[in-house]
Coordinates of C-alpha atoms and ligand atoms in Angstrom, one line a residue:
X1 CA -37.0 -54.1 174.8
X2 CA -35.2 -57.4 174.1
X3 CA -35.7 -59.6 171.1
X4 CA -37.4 -62.1 173.4
X5 CA -39.9 -59.5 174.5
X6 CA -40.9 -58.6 170.9
X7 CA -41.1 -62.2 169.7
X8 CA -44.4 -63.1 168.0
X9 CA -45.7 -66.5 168.8
X10 CA -45.8 -67.8 165.2
X11 CA -46.1 -71.4 164.3
X12 CA -45.7 -70.7 160.6
X13 CA -42.6 -68.7 159.5
X14 CA -42.4 -69.0 155.7
X15 CA -39.1 -67.1 155.8
X16 CA -37.4 -70.1 157.4
X17 CA -37.3 -71.7 153.9
X18 CA -35.7 -68.6 152.4
X19 CA -32.9 -68.2 154.9
X20 CA -30.0 -69.8 152.8
X21 CA -29.4 -70.4 149.2
X22 CA -29.6 -74.2 149.8
X23 CA -33.0 -73.9 151.5
X24 CA -34.2 -71.6 148.7
X25 CA -33.1 -74.1 146.1
X26 CA -34.6 -77.0 147.9
X27 CA -38.0 -75.3 148.2
X28 CA -38.2 -73.9 144.7
X29 CA -41.3 -75.0 142.7
X30 CA -40.3 -74.2 139.2
X31 CA -37.0 -74.9 137.4
X32 CA -36.3 -73.5 134.0
X33 CA -34.0 -75.6 131.8
X34 CA -32.7 -75.1 128.3
X35 CA -34.9 -78.1 127.2
X36 CA -38.0 -75.9 127.8
X37 CA -36.9 -73.3 125.3
X38 CA -37.3 -72.9 121.5
X39 CA -35.3 -70.2 119.7
X40 CA -37.2 -68.5 116.8
X41 CA -35.0 -67.4 113.9
X42 CA -35.5 -64.9 111.1
X43 CA -33.9 -66.0 107.8
X44 CA -33.0 -64.2 104.6
X45 CA -31.5 -65.1 101.2
X46 CA -27.8 -64.8 100.6
X47 CA -24.6 -65.9 102.2
X48 CA -22.8 -64.6 105.3
X49 CA -25.8 -62.5 106.2
X50 CA -26.3 -61.4 109.8
X51 CA -28.6 -58.3 109.5
X52 CA -29.4 -56.5 112.8
X53 CA -33.0 -55.9 113.6
X54 CA -33.1 -52.5 115.3
X55 CA -36.2 -53.1 117.4
X56 CA -34.8 -56.4 118.6
X57 CA -31.3 -55.9 120.0
X58 CA -29.3 -59.2 119.8
X59 CA -31.5 -60.7 117.1
X60 CA -30.6 -60.9 113.4
X61 CA -31.9 -62.0 110.0
X62 CA -29.5 -64.8 109.1
X63 CA -28.7 -66.4 105.8
X64 CA -28.9 -70.2 105.8
X65 CA -25.2 -70.8 106.1
X66 CA -25.0 -68.6 109.2
X67 CA -28.1 -70.2 110.6
X68 CA -26.5 -73.7 110.4
X69 CA -23.6 -72.5 112.7
X70 CA -26.0 -70.8 115.1
X71 CA -28.2 -73.9 115.4
X72 CA -25.2 -76.1 116.1
X73 CA -24.0 -73.9 119.0
X74 CA -27.6 -73.7 120.3
X75 CA -27.8 -77.5 120.3
X76 CA -24.6 -77.6 122.3
X77 CA -26.3 -75.3 124.9
X78 CA -29.1 -77.8 125.2
X79 CA -31.9 -75.9 123.4
X80 CA -33.8 -78.7 121.6
X81 CA -35.5 -76.8 118.8
X82 CA -36.0 -73.8 116.6
X83 CA -38.8 -72.0 114.8
X84 CA -38.1 -70.5 111.4
X85 CA -39.6 -67.3 109.9
X86 CA -38.6 -66.1 106.5
X87 CA -38.0 -62.5 105.3
X88 CA -39.4 -62.9 101.8
X89 CA -38.2 -60.6 99.0
X90 CA -40.9 -58.1 97.9
X91 CA -40.6 -59.4 94.4
X92 CA -41.8 -62.8 95.5
X93 CA -44.9 -61.5 97.4
X94 CA -48.3 -61.9 95.7
X95 CA -51.9 -61.4 96.7
X96 CA -52.2 -65.1 96.9
X97 CA -48.9 -65.8 98.7
X98 CA -48.0 -68.6 96.2
X99 CA -44.3 -68.6 97.2
X100 CA -45.4 -70.2 100.5
X101 CA -45.7 -73.6 98.8
X102 CA -42.8 -73.4 96.4
X103 CA -40.8 -76.5 97.3
X104 CA -37.6 -74.5 96.6
X105 CA -38.5 -71.5 98.7
X106 CA -36.2 -70.1 101.4
X107 CA -37.9 -72.0 104.3
X108 CA -37.7 -75.3 102.5
X109 CA -34.0 -74.8 101.6
X110 CA -33.3 -73.9 105.2
X111 CA -35.1 -77.0 106.5
X112 CA -33.2 -79.3 104.1
X113 CA -29.8 -77.7 104.8
X114 CA -30.3 -77.9 108.6
X115 CA -31.5 -81.5 108.5
X116 CA -28.4 -82.4 106.6
X117 CA -26.0 -80.5 108.8
X118 CA -27.7 -81.1 112.2
X119 CA -30.2 -84.0 111.9
X120 CA -31.1 -84.0 115.5
X121 CA -32.4 -80.4 115.7
X122 CA -36.2 -80.1 116.0
X123 CA -37.5 -77.7 113.4
X124 CA -40.8 -75.9 113.8
X125 CA -42.2 -74.6 110.5
X126 CA -44.6 -71.7 110.6
X127 CA -47.8 -72.0 108.6
X128 CA -49.4 -68.7 107.7
X129 CA -49.3 -66.6 104.6
X130 CA -48.2 -63.2 106.0
X131 CA -44.5 -63.3 104.9
X132 CA -45.7 -64.1 101.4
X133 CA -48.7 -61.9 100.8
X134 CA -48.6 -58.3 99.4
X135 CA -51.4 -57.6 101.9
X136 CA -49.3 -58.7 104.9
X137 CA -52.3 -60.8 106.0
X138 CA -52.1 -64.3 107.2
X139 CA -54.9 -65.3 104.9
X140 CA -56.2 -64.6 101.4
X141 CA -58.0 -61.4 101.0
X142 CA -60.9 -61.6 98.6
X143 CA -63.8 -59.3 97.6
X144 CA -66.8 -61.2 98.9
X145 CA -70.4 -60.6 98.1
X146 CA -73.2 -60.8 100.7
X147 CA -75.6 -63.4 99.2
X148 CA -78.8 -61.7 98.1
X149 CA -77.5 -58.2 98.0
X150 CA -74.8 -56.7 95.8
X151 CA -72.8 -55.5 98.7
X152 CA -69.1 -56.4 98.4
X153 CA -66.4 -56.3 101.1
X154 CA -62.8 -57.1 101.2
X155 CA -62.4 -60.0 103.7
X156 CA -59.8 -62.5 104.8
X157 CA -61.6 -65.6 103.5
X158 CA -61.4 -68.7 105.7
X159 CA -61.8 -71.9 103.7
X160 CA -59.8 -70.8 100.7
X161 CA -57.0 -69.8 103.1
X162 CA -57.1 -73.2 104.7
X163 CA -56.6 -74.9 101.3
X164 CA -53.5 -72.6 100.8
X165 CA -52.2 -73.4 104.3
X166 CA -52.4 -77.1 103.5
X167 CA -50.2 -76.6 100.4
X168 CA -47.7 -74.7 102.5
X169 CA -47.6 -77.3 105.2
X170 CA -47.2 -80.2 102.8
X171 CA -44.3 -78.3 101.2
X172 CA -42.6 -77.9 104.6
X173 CA -43.3 -81.6 105.4
X174 CA -41.6 -82.7 102.2
X175 CA -38.6 -80.6 103.2
X176 CA -38.4 -82.6 106.5
X177 CA -39.9 -80.3 109.1
X178 CA -40.7 -82.0 112.5
X179 CA -43.5 -79.8 113.7
X180 CA -46.0 -77.7 111.7
X181 CA -47.2 -74.7 113.7
X182 CA -50.1 -72.8 112.1
X183 CA -50.1 -69.2 113.4
X184 CA -52.9 -68.0 111.1
X185 CA -56.0 -68.5 113.3
X186 CA -58.3 -69.7 110.5
X187 CA -61.2 -72.0 111.6
X188 CA -60.8 -75.6 110.8
X189 CA -57.2 -75.6 109.7
X190 CA -56.0 -78.1 112.3
X191 CA -58.3 -80.8 111.0
X192 CA -57.5 -80.0 107.4
X193 CA -53.8 -80.1 108.0
X194 CA -53.9 -83.4 110.0
X195 CA -55.9 -85.0 107.2
X196 CA -53.7 -83.8 104.4
X197 CA -50.5 -84.7 106.2
X198 CA -51.8 -88.2 107.0
X199 CA -53.0 -88.7 103.5
X200 CA -49.5 -87.8 102.2
X201 CA -47.8 -90.2 104.6
X202 CA -46.7 -87.5 107.1
X203 CA -48.5 -89.0 110.1
X204 CA -45.2 -88.5 112.1
X205 CA -45.3 -84.7 111.6
X206 CA -46.6 -83.0 114.8
X207 CA -49.1 -80.2 114.8
X208 CA -48.5 -77.4 117.3
X209 CA -51.5 -75.1 117.1
X210 CA -51.3 -71.4 117.8
X211 CA -54.7 -72.1 119.4
X212 CA -55.1 -68.9 121.4
X213 CA -53.3 -66.2 119.4
X214 CA -54.4 -62.7 120.3
X215 CA -54.6 -59.6 118.1
X216 CA -51.7 -58.0 119.9
X217 CA -49.7 -54.9 119.7
X218 CA -46.7 -56.8 120.9
X219 CA -45.9 -58.3 117.5
X220 CA -44.6 -55.0 116.2
X221 CA -40.9 -55.8 116.2
X222 CA -41.5 -59.2 114.5
X223 CA -43.3 -57.3 111.7
X224 CA -40.3 -55.0 111.4
X225 CA -38.0 -58.0 111.1
X226 CA -40.0 -59.5 108.3
X227 CA -41.4 -56.3 106.8
X228 CA -44.8 -58.2 107.1
X229 CA -47.0 -55.6 108.7
X230 CA -50.5 -55.6 107.3
X231 CA -50.9 -53.0 104.6
X232 CA -53.8 -50.9 103.5
X233 CA -55.2 -50.2 106.9
X234 CA -56.7 -53.6 107.6
X235 CA -55.8 -55.2 110.9
X236 CA -56.0 -58.9 112.0
X237 CA -58.9 -58.6 114.4
X238 CA -61.3 -60.7 112.3
X239 CA -59.1 -63.8 112.9
X240 CA -56.8 -63.2 115.9
X241 CA -58.5 -63.1 119.3
X242 CA -59.7 -60.2 121.3
X243 CA -57.3 -59.5 124.2
X244 CA -60.4 -59.2 126.4
X245 CA -61.2 -62.9 126.1
X246 CA -60.2 -65.9 128.1
X247 CA -63.2 -68.2 127.9
X248 CA -62.8 -68.1 124.1
X249 CA -59.2 -69.3 124.4
X250 CA -60.5 -72.5 126.0
X251 CA -63.0 -72.9 123.1
X252 CA -60.2 -72.5 120.5
X253 CA -58.1 -75.0 122.4
X254 CA -60.9 -77.5 122.6
X255 CA -61.6 -77.2 118.9
X256 CA -58.0 -77.6 117.9
X257 CA -57.6 -80.7 120.1
X258 CA -60.7 -82.2 118.7
X259 CA -59.2 -81.7 115.2
X260 CA -55.9 -83.4 116.1
X261 CA -53.5 -80.8 117.5
X262 CA -50.6 -82.5 119.4
X263 CA -49.8 -79.3 121.4
X264 CA -51.5 -76.0 121.8
X265 CA -50.0 -72.5 122.2
X266 CA -50.9 -69.2 123.8
X267 CA -49.5 -66.1 122.3
X268 CA -48.3 -63.6 123.5
X269 CA -47.1 -64.9 126.9
X270 CA -46.6 -62.4 129.7
X271 CA -49.8 -60.3 129.2
X272 CA -51.7 -63.6 129.0
X273 CA -50.4 -65.7 131.9
X274 CA -53.9 -66.2 133.1
X275 CA -54.7 -67.8 129.8
X276 CA -51.6 -70.0 129.9
X277 CA -52.7 -71.2 133.3
X278 CA -56.3 -71.8 132.3
X279 CA -55.3 -73.7 129.3
X280 CA -52.8 -75.8 131.2
X281 CA -55.5 -76.8 133.7
X282 CA -57.9 -77.7 130.9
X283 CA -55.8 -79.9 128.7
X284 CA -53.7 -83.1 128.8
X285 CA -51.2 -82.1 126.0
X286 CA -48.1 -80.0 126.3
X287 CA -48.8 -76.3 126.4
X288 CA -46.6 -73.8 124.6
X289 CA -46.4 -70.1 125.1
X290 CA -44.8 -67.6 122.8
X291 CA -42.8 -64.8 124.5
X292 CA -43.1 -62.5 121.5
X293 CA -41.0 -59.9 119.9
X294 CA -42.5 -56.9 121.8
X295 CA -42.1 -58.6 125.1
X296 CA -38.4 -59.2 124.3
X297 CA -38.0 -55.6 122.9
X298 CA -39.4 -54.0 126.0
X299 CA -36.9 -55.6 128.3
X300 CA -34.0 -55.0 125.9
X301 CA -35.0 -51.3 125.6
X302 CA -35.3 -50.7 129.3
X303 CA -32.0 -52.6 129.9
X304 CA -30.4 -50.5 127.2
X305 CA -31.3 -47.4 129.1
X306 CA -29.9 -48.8 132.3
X307 CA -33.4 -48.8 133.8
X308 CA -33.6 -52.5 134.5
X309 CA -31.1 -55.3 135.0
X310 CA -31.8 -57.0 131.7
X311 CA -30.4 -60.4 132.4
X312 CA -32.2 -60.8 135.6
X313 CA -35.5 -59.5 134.3
X314 CA -35.3 -61.8 131.2
X315 CA -34.8 -64.8 133.4
X316 CA -37.6 -63.8 135.7
X317 CA -40.0 -63.2 132.8
X318 CA -39.4 -66.5 131.2
X319 CA -39.4 -68.4 134.5
X320 CA -42.8 -66.8 135.2
X321 CA -44.2 -68.2 131.9
X322 CA -43.1 -71.7 132.9
X323 CA -44.6 -71.2 136.4
X324 CA -47.9 -70.2 134.8
X325 CA -48.0 -73.6 133.1
X326 CA -46.1 -73.5 129.9
X327 CA -44.2 -76.7 129.1
X328 CA -42.5 -75.2 126.0
X329 CA -41.5 -71.5 125.7
X330 CA -40.7 -69.9 122.4
X331 CA -38.4 -67.0 123.2
X332 CA -35.9 -64.9 121.4
X333 CA -33.8 -65.0 124.6
X334 CA -33.4 -68.8 124.4
X335 CA -29.7 -68.6 123.6
X336 CA -28.8 -66.1 126.3
X337 CA -30.9 -67.9 128.9
X338 CA -29.4 -71.3 128.0
X339 CA -26.0 -69.8 128.5
X340 CA -26.9 -68.9 132.0
X341 CA -28.8 -72.0 133.0
Ligands
PBG401 C1 -47.8 -64.2 111.8 C2 -47.0 -64.2 113.0 C3 -46.7 -63.2 113.8 C4 -45.9 -63.6 114.8 C5 -45.6 -65.0 114.6 N1 -46.3 -65.3 113.4 C6 -47.2 -61.8 113.7 C7 -48.6 -61.5 113.5 O1 -49.5 -62.3 113.7 O2 -48.8 -60.4 112.9 C8 -45.4 -62.8 115.9 C9 -44.3 -63.3 116.7 C10 -43.6 -62.2 117.5 O3 -44.0 -61.1 117.7 O4 -42.5 -62.6 118.0 N2 -48.3 -65.4 111.3

């Protein structure tokens, strides 16, 4: 049988556009660029510190002096911004997390030093109490009575936490942060933060809301890095979202936009690409997605065993997050990807 005999009479042959590299490039729908990426950093006290994090190969806890050099070279690669997460000394942790709004804390010093050394870098400051609380919770834990009965229960209280988050955000704003990103999932914090920032003259500071943040197992390595895992058997399910829900993500996003969020985030990213896409379709603000520590760790672990081509899979994973609708991607792989792009 000749080729002619077996030829199908097809009008549409999608493979025509895949035949050469030039055709494939011409017909590609999504292009990842370093400008899409944000590099999260873990910071520690001291000088010359570059502490490896065993569950996150290639990531380190950096002291501020080392951070400055890292940030300069990242900027040279075209990555526009960074997010900071502090490893707080145990001695500074309290039930109330008061170190979070100490104007001379590690985060504030890092922001000021970076803004001096590298004024054009965009800095995203985290707002949540977990690095600072002895409970490891993002909010304040109080014994609360049920009105009318004597029954007491330990709860992460909402409104008192929001007041604390406002103090933390104002402290970061005074240090010079560009974007405040509350990752705590308390109700009403976006409105309270916008109001407080505006009242203090910080109307130029952006709010990037972790609007749809799930109670995820994929945060494990991050909690190793900061030693911030919740203690005493309590999890975060009373404030972070149920992984089973997508409709609720749209509600959270709507509420945060009504309260003045400039951008909204979905977190984690890869297990929630349907949520990223639904949010992108529902809003007219930039959508961020956080490719979290566990997503990074999985790829690094498999690559470390030689089971996957790590570079190729990392690129594919982050490209997929963009394809799903993310305009901004927080990823620990920002540097390595920018080097290849
Ligand atoms: C806590 C916070 C977490 C992450 C960012 N901010 C962990 C948590 O909610 O327990 C996780 C990020 C990651 O895993 O990379 N406010």
